[in-house]
């Protein structure tokens, strides 16, 4: 466990942990701290507290002392210098014709650095401006560009609720806000109603998002089929905050009734076809259309109607039933077409196909009683 104190450098700014270094600091007291930018004066937002070392991200810096009257007087003088530096910087911006808007000027406690905050639509070349400011103030000058949310946090003001901006009063970090949060909370999607002074979506949309997400999980969807103590019906309206739903019963569809979500049993969540056994009374009594049998479709012609008479059945012409010629083998066709004289001349010879097959090396057969190469000789008549 480690002893720490929490401090803020600005009202509504982020809290930082510091080592009290053996001092007892009460909430609301000003202390002098050692930071990366030098000595700074901050206000204590939370006194001495013991926390786990695992919660610390970086090593703690020590508290030098509790602010004295001299330190507080110097802090007030720095505030006056900031107003003068703001006016001078605006004149130099207009002189250099730079497209940037100056937001705030911050002096360090010891006066070793002046920090200028500004906004701009794009990148700005302010090198000449820095040289002029350094020649006037004779100290280190730093210009830092910020976004529109940081601009609203620095300037402050009143929101549409009549209270100070959340970002300038108690919010230390900006959380992401999406248009889906407005849809979940059934808010108007008009940008003028859900946007803050910075032009972005209001930070307060994030506050109730978790509650609405939990309520949606326990509530039925629109047009869901549910079972109530009075019978089966369809959900027509859902009230998330009261956790109630209006249901149109099947037996009494004229007057919807309101039920608590815990009294409903969801059969079908959302739109879709009703499951078997939960059809409407008129659908259950309606007989199913009779389907014609396959035999009727083949044997009986379709019945004539008043709008369109049935066409007479056309008789197809009979096809020529001439018997086919029986197929003969290729060898028989060649024998039938060959003349008799040629057959007599070739009587003592081997068929051409046989001699051609023997002439191939891979078709040569071994025949006993013949010499090699004798099988390839042509037969003599």
PDB file of N, CA and C in Angstrom, residues 14 37 76 112 135 144 146 180 198 202 222 254 269 309 370:
ATOM      1  N   UNK A  14      -8.318  16.764 -15.100  1.00  0.00           N
ATOM      2  CA  UNK A  14      -8.018  15.393 -14.719  1.00  0.00           C
ATOM      3  C   UNK A  14      -7.278  15.355 -13.394  1.00  0.00           C
ATOM      4  N   UNK A  37       7.060  19.868 -16.313  1.00  0.00           N
ATOM      5  CA  UNK A  37       7.157  21.238 -16.825  1.00  0.00           C
ATOM      6  C   UNK A  37       7.735  22.216 -15.804  1.00  0.00           C
ATOM      7  N   UNK A  76      -1.733  34.634  -8.519  1.00  0.00           N
ATOM      8  CA  UNK A  76      -2.655  35.671  -9.001  1.00  0.00           C
ATOM      9  C   UNK A  76      -1.983  36.582 -10.015  1.00  0.00           C
ATOM     10  N   UNK A 112       8.694  30.283 -16.386  1.00  0.00           N
ATOM     11  CA  UNK A 112       9.708  29.840 -17.340  1.00  0.00           C
ATOM     12  C   UNK A 112       9.121  29.453 -18.692  1.00  0.00           C
ATOM     13  N   UNK A 135      10.245  37.188 -28.716  1.00  0.00           N
ATOM     14  CA  UNK A 135      10.925  38.483 -28.605  1.00  0.00           C
ATOM     15  C   UNK A 135      10.222  39.425 -27.652  1.00  0.00           C
ATOM     16  N   UNK A 144      -0.056  25.011 -28.770  1.00  0.00           N
ATOM     17  CA  UNK A 144      -0.628  23.667 -28.796  1.00  0.00           C
ATOM     18  C   UNK A 144      -2.033  23.732 -29.389  1.00  0.00           C
ATOM     19  N   UNK A 146      -5.711  22.191 -30.092  1.00  0.00           N
ATOM     20  CA  UNK A 146      -6.650  21.325 -29.389  1.00  0.00           C
ATOM     21  C   UNK A 146      -7.904  21.161 -30.242  1.00  0.00           C
ATOM     22  N   UNK A 180     -25.715   5.468 -32.079  1.00  0.00           N
ATOM     23  CA  UNK A 180     -26.449   4.277 -31.666  1.00  0.00           C
ATOM     24  C   UNK A 180     -27.006   4.433 -30.257  1.00  0.00           C
ATOM     25  N   UNK A 198     -20.132  22.150 -28.485  1.00  0.00           N
ATOM     26  CA  UNK A 198     -18.942  21.867 -29.279  1.00  0.00           C
ATOM     27  C   UNK A 198     -19.273  21.326 -30.664  1.00  0.00           C
ATOM     28  N   UNK A 202     -23.720  14.938 -27.304  1.00  0.00           N
ATOM     29  CA  UNK A 202     -23.615  15.301 -25.895  1.00  0.00           C
ATOM     30  C   UNK A 202     -23.020  14.150 -25.079  1.00  0.00           C
ATOM     31  N   UNK A 222     -40.762  -5.269 -30.416  1.00  0.00           N
ATOM     32  CA  UNK A 222     -42.019  -4.888 -31.043  1.00  0.00           C
ATOM     33  C   UNK A 222     -42.538  -6.027 -31.931  1.00  0.00           C
ATOM     34  N   UNK A 254     -59.461  -5.255 -30.250  1.00  0.00           N
ATOM     35  CA  UNK A 254     -59.825  -3.834 -30.301  1.00  0.00           C
ATOM     36  C   UNK A 254     -59.189  -3.034 -29.183  1.00  0.00           C
ATOM     37  N   UNK A 269     -39.898 -13.857 -30.457  1.00  0.00           N
ATOM     38  CA  UNK A 269     -39.344 -12.528 -30.211  1.00  0.00           C
ATOM     39  C   UNK A 269     -39.155 -11.799 -31.535  1.00  0.00           C
ATOM     40  N   UNK A 309     -62.638 -20.349 -71.292  1.00  0.00           N
ATOM     41  CA  UNK A 309     -63.025 -21.749 -71.531  1.00  0.00           C
ATOM     42  C   UNK A 309     -61.801 -22.634 -71.730  1.00  0.00           C
ATOM     43  N   UNK A 370       8.874 -70.892 -85.848  1.00  0.00           N
ATOM     44  CA  UNK A 370       9.186 -69.850 -86.824  1.00  0.00           C
ATOM     45  C   UNK A 370      10.416 -69.093 -86.393  1.00  0.00           C
TER      46      UNK A 370
END
